[in-house]
Short mmCIF file of C-alpha atoms in Angstrom, two decimals:
data_model
loop_
_atom_site.label_atom_id
_atom_site.label_comp_id
_atom_site.label_asym_id
_atom_site.label_seq_id
_atom_site.Cartn_x
_atom_site.Cartn_y
_atom_site.Cartn_z
CA GLN N 281 138.34 -167.67 -159.01
CA LYS N 282 136.48 -170.73 -160.21
CA GLU N 283 133.34 -171.43 -158.22
CA VAL N 284 134.17 -175.09 -157.63
CA GLU N 285 137.78 -176.08 -157.02
CA GLN N 286 139.41 -179.49 -156.98
CA ASN N 287 142.99 -180.69 -156.90
CA SER N 288 143.63 -181.80 -160.45
CA GLY N 289 146.00 -184.56 -159.40
CA PRO N 290 146.86 -187.07 -160.55
CA LEU N 291 146.27 -188.83 -157.25
CA SER N 292 147.90 -192.23 -157.06
CA VAL N 293 147.03 -194.79 -154.38
CA PRO N 294 147.86 -198.47 -153.99
CA GLU N 295 145.16 -201.08 -154.34
CA GLY N 296 143.27 -201.53 -151.07
CA ALA N 297 144.06 -198.06 -149.74
CA ILE N 298 141.66 -195.19 -149.07
CA ALA N 299 141.48 -192.53 -151.77
CA SER N 300 140.49 -189.06 -150.57
CA LEU N 301 139.20 -186.52 -153.06
CA ASN N 302 138.49 -182.95 -152.05
CA CYS N 303 136.41 -180.06 -153.35
CA THR N 304 135.72 -176.51 -152.21
CA TYR N 305 133.00 -174.18 -153.46
CA SER N 306 132.41 -170.45 -153.26
CA ASP N 307 128.60 -170.05 -153.17
CA ARG N 308 127.42 -170.23 -149.54
CA GLY N 309 123.84 -170.60 -150.75
CA SER N 310 124.48 -173.94 -152.46
CA GLN N 311 122.46 -176.80 -151.05
CA SER N 312 123.13 -179.77 -153.33
CA PHE N 313 126.43 -181.45 -154.04
CA PHE N 314 127.41 -184.30 -156.32
CA TRP N 315 130.28 -186.53 -157.30
CA TYR N 316 130.55 -187.82 -160.85
CA ARG N 317 132.98 -190.41 -162.14
CA GLN N 318 134.34 -190.26 -165.68
CA TYR N 319 136.33 -193.09 -167.19
CA SER N 320 138.75 -192.20 -169.94
CA GLY N 321 136.91 -191.65 -173.20
CA LYS N 322 133.50 -191.96 -171.56
CA SER N 323 130.83 -189.58 -170.34
CA PRO N 324 130.43 -188.68 -166.65
CA GLU N 325 128.11 -190.70 -164.43
CA LEU N 326 126.67 -189.79 -161.04
CA ILE N 327 128.02 -191.82 -158.13
CA MET N 328 127.06 -189.81 -155.03
CA SER N 329 124.85 -186.93 -153.99
CA ILE N 330 124.78 -185.19 -150.61
CA TYR N 331 122.57 -182.43 -149.28
CA SER N 332 123.16 -182.29 -145.50
CA ASN N 333 126.21 -181.73 -143.35
CA GLY N 334 127.96 -184.91 -142.33
CA ASP N 335 128.70 -188.21 -144.01
CA LYS N 336 126.75 -190.26 -146.52
CA GLU N 337 127.88 -193.79 -147.24
CA ASP N 338 127.14 -195.98 -150.25
CA GLY N 339 129.14 -199.17 -150.38
CA ARG N 340 132.84 -198.30 -150.58
CA PHE N 341 132.06 -194.62 -151.19
CA THR N 342 131.54 -191.98 -148.52
CA ALA N 343 130.67 -188.38 -149.30
CA GLN N 344 131.35 -185.76 -146.64
CA LEU N 345 129.89 -182.27 -146.53
CA ASN N 346 130.81 -179.30 -144.35
CA LYS N 347 128.77 -176.26 -145.39
CA ALA N 348 130.43 -173.97 -142.85
CA SER N 349 133.82 -174.66 -144.43
CA GLN N 350 132.31 -174.92 -147.95
CA TYR N 351 133.99 -178.26 -148.39
CA VAL N 352 132.91 -181.56 -149.94
CA SER N 353 134.95 -184.73 -150.06
CA LEU N 354 134.71 -188.24 -151.43
CA LEU N 355 136.40 -191.18 -149.76
CA ILE N 356 136.85 -194.45 -151.60
CA ARG N 357 137.68 -197.34 -149.29
CA ASP N 358 139.48 -200.49 -150.45
CA SER N 359 140.38 -198.79 -153.72
CA GLN N 360 140.42 -201.03 -156.78
CA PRO N 361 142.14 -200.56 -160.14
CA SER N 362 138.63 -200.26 -161.62
CA ASP N 363 138.22 -197.05 -159.58
CA SER N 364 140.88 -195.38 -161.74
CA ALA N 365 139.04 -192.49 -163.38
CA THR N 366 138.55 -188.75 -163.16
CA TYR N 367 136.22 -187.67 -160.34
CA LEU N 368 134.23 -184.50 -160.87
CA CYS N 369 132.73 -182.51 -158.03
CA ALA N 370 129.54 -180.61 -158.94
CA VAL N 371 127.56 -178.03 -157.01
CA GLU N 372 124.03 -176.96 -157.84
CA ASP N 373 123.80 -173.20 -158.02
CA GLN N 374 120.79 -171.17 -157.03
CA GLY N 375 119.60 -171.20 -160.65
CA GLY N 376 119.25 -174.97 -160.55
CA LYS N 377 122.17 -175.86 -162.78
CA LEU N 378 125.34 -177.79 -161.97
CA ILE N 379 128.75 -176.13 -161.82
CA PHE N 380 131.62 -178.58 -162.08
CA GLY N 381 135.13 -178.52 -160.72
CA GLN N 382 138.07 -179.30 -162.95
CA GLY N 383 138.16 -182.94 -161.85
CA THR N 384 140.73 -185.06 -160.00
CA GLU N 385 142.39 -187.92 -161.84
CA LEU N 386 142.71 -190.99 -159.63
CA SER N 387 145.03 -193.87 -160.41
CA VAL N 388 144.84 -197.05 -158.32
CA LYS N 389 147.97 -199.17 -158.69
CA PRO N 390 147.73 -202.97 -158.34
CA ASP J 94 120.10 -197.22 -178.33
CA ALA J 95 121.46 -194.51 -176.07
CA ASP J 96 118.96 -192.33 -174.20
CA VAL J 97 120.93 -189.19 -175.11
CA THR J 98 122.36 -189.24 -178.62
CA GLN J 99 124.87 -186.77 -179.99
CA THR J 100 125.83 -186.33 -183.63
CA PRO J 101 128.42 -186.17 -184.98
CA ARG J 102 130.69 -188.05 -182.56
CA ASN J 103 133.81 -186.70 -184.19
CA ARG J 104 134.30 -183.75 -186.49
CA ILE J 105 137.31 -182.02 -187.95
CA THR J 106 136.72 -178.65 -189.52
CA LYS J 107 138.53 -175.49 -190.55
CA THR J 108 138.59 -172.06 -189.03
CA GLY J 109 135.62 -169.97 -190.10
CA LYS J 110 133.31 -172.86 -190.89
CA ARG J 111 129.83 -173.16 -189.40
CA ILE J 112 129.32 -176.25 -187.32
CA MET J 113 126.22 -177.73 -185.73
CA LEU J 114 126.24 -180.36 -183.02
CA GLU J 115 122.95 -182.10 -182.48
CA CYS J 116 121.50 -183.75 -179.41
CA SER J 117 118.36 -185.81 -179.09
CA GLN J 118 116.96 -187.59 -176.06
CA THR J 119 114.37 -190.24 -175.37
CA LYS J 120 114.25 -189.74 -171.59
CA GLY J 121 111.35 -187.29 -171.71
CA HIS J 122 113.28 -184.73 -169.70
CA ASP J 123 112.49 -181.03 -169.96
CA ARG J 124 115.97 -179.81 -169.07
CA MET J 125 118.83 -179.97 -171.54
CA TYR J 126 122.39 -178.67 -171.38
CA TRP J 127 125.50 -178.23 -173.48
CA TYR J 128 128.86 -178.53 -171.72
CA ARG J 129 132.37 -178.26 -173.03
CA GLN J 130 135.27 -180.26 -171.59
CA ASP J 131 138.91 -179.29 -171.91
CA PRO J 132 141.84 -181.03 -170.20
CA GLY J 133 142.36 -179.63 -166.71
CA LEU J 134 139.26 -177.43 -166.88
CA GLY J 135 136.48 -179.88 -166.13
CA LEU J 136 133.03 -179.34 -167.61
CA ARG J 137 131.96 -175.80 -168.40
CA LEU J 138 128.37 -174.89 -169.16
CA ILE J 139 127.74 -173.26 -172.53
CA TYR J 140 123.94 -173.04 -172.74
CA TYR J 141 121.00 -174.64 -171.01
CA SER J 142 117.28 -174.91 -171.54
CA PHE J 143 114.71 -175.76 -168.88
CA ASP J 144 111.89 -176.14 -171.40
CA VAL J 145 111.24 -175.59 -175.10
CA LYS J 146 110.68 -171.84 -174.73
CA ASP J 147 113.52 -171.28 -172.27
CA ILE J 148 117.12 -170.70 -173.41
CA ASN J 149 119.84 -169.44 -171.09
CA LYS J 150 123.51 -168.61 -171.41
CA GLY J 151 126.00 -170.49 -169.33
CA GLU J 152 129.46 -169.42 -168.23
CA ILE J 153 131.10 -169.62 -171.68
CA SER J 154 128.44 -168.82 -174.30
CA ASP J 155 130.46 -166.42 -176.48
CA GLY J 156 130.91 -167.83 -179.98
CA TYR J 157 128.07 -170.33 -179.57
CA SER J 158 124.33 -170.37 -180.18
CA VAL J 159 121.65 -172.96 -179.53
CA SER J 160 118.25 -174.00 -180.75
CA ARG J 161 115.67 -176.03 -178.83
CA GLN J 162 113.61 -177.45 -181.67
CA ALA J 163 111.47 -179.69 -179.47
CA GLN J 164 111.48 -181.15 -176.01
CA ALA J 165 113.73 -183.91 -177.29
CA LYS J 166 116.15 -181.87 -179.41
CA PHE J 167 118.76 -179.29 -178.49
CA SER J 168 121.37 -178.17 -181.03
CA LEU J 169 124.59 -176.26 -180.51
CA SER J 170 126.01 -174.10 -183.31
CA LEU J 171 129.40 -172.53 -183.84
CA GLU J 172 128.75 -169.82 -186.42
CA SER J 173 132.41 -169.32 -187.30
CA ALA J 174 134.61 -171.94 -185.68
CA ILE J 175 138.00 -170.99 -184.24
CA PRO J 176 140.83 -173.26 -183.05
CA ASN J 177 140.25 -172.58 -179.33
CA GLN J 178 136.81 -174.16 -179.72
CA THR J 179 138.56 -177.49 -180.18
CA ALA J 180 137.16 -179.55 -177.32
CA LEU J 181 134.92 -182.41 -176.27
CA TYR J 182 131.29 -181.34 -176.15
CA PHE J 183 128.65 -183.05 -174.03
CA CYS J 184 124.91 -182.77 -174.17
CA ALA J 185 123.05 -183.67 -170.99
CA THR J 186 119.50 -183.87 -169.71
CA SER J 187 117.90 -183.81 -166.30
CA ASP J 188 114.48 -184.46 -164.85
CA GLN J 189 112.91 -181.30 -163.44
CA ASP J 190 110.30 -183.18 -161.46
CA ARG J 191 112.75 -185.41 -159.60
CA ASN J 192 115.31 -182.62 -159.23
CA THR J 193 117.98 -184.97 -157.93
CA GLY J 194 120.73 -183.12 -159.73
CA GLU J 195 121.50 -186.16 -161.81
CA LEU J 196 122.56 -185.31 -165.31
CA PHE J 197 122.34 -187.90 -168.06
CA PHE J 198 125.08 -187.35 -170.59
CA GLY J 199 125.44 -188.21 -174.22
CA GLU J 200 128.60 -189.91 -175.40
CA GLY J 201 130.23 -186.66 -176.42
CA SER J 202 131.16 -184.94 -179.68
CA ARG J 203 134.85 -184.37 -180.25
CA LEU J 204 135.41 -181.26 -182.35
CA THR J 205 138.74 -180.25 -183.85
CA VAL J 206 139.08 -176.85 -185.48
CA LEU J 207 142.18 -176.48 -187.64
#
């Protein structure tokens, strides 16, 4: 079983809707969690990090963490066509390196 | 110029050939990584180095080797390439002191093994 799991999608939402991306992880000792966005043909870029249980908001993005359930999510409000990309969940392991999920492809339709 | 530079950007080679992918960075970061990306599999860690004298295997190191020639340079070698090593390869760096978990990626090297 992969250590970090995501639904591969594709996830399709209409413009203006909320996109919900989910991620589960297996290492209960993990403390740091990240969401990266990767546009087609480009390299990944960090968009959110979260370290404590609860919600963290940054503009239209909200990251949610539940360590008891080993679950991380990313909500994108008022989704725009420019949000169409692959979203990668990453978890820092106890060796200090990032383990990535397989990514969820998001398509926002005008 | 990009902070993390990978060469070559694209390479087509034949089975059995030796291939080297090079990565150089101007960010001054101690930590460097090589990841491989395949459709539907996300990014998988091949090797990583937390400083010049530190080299560690990642989750899929078989068939690969690395060299950390300097703080700024980290090379990935395929001694005898095989078709299932066809993939997009990313080099990345991170700042140990800040430890925010942010990786800075190069633009990727697309390798095709025929």
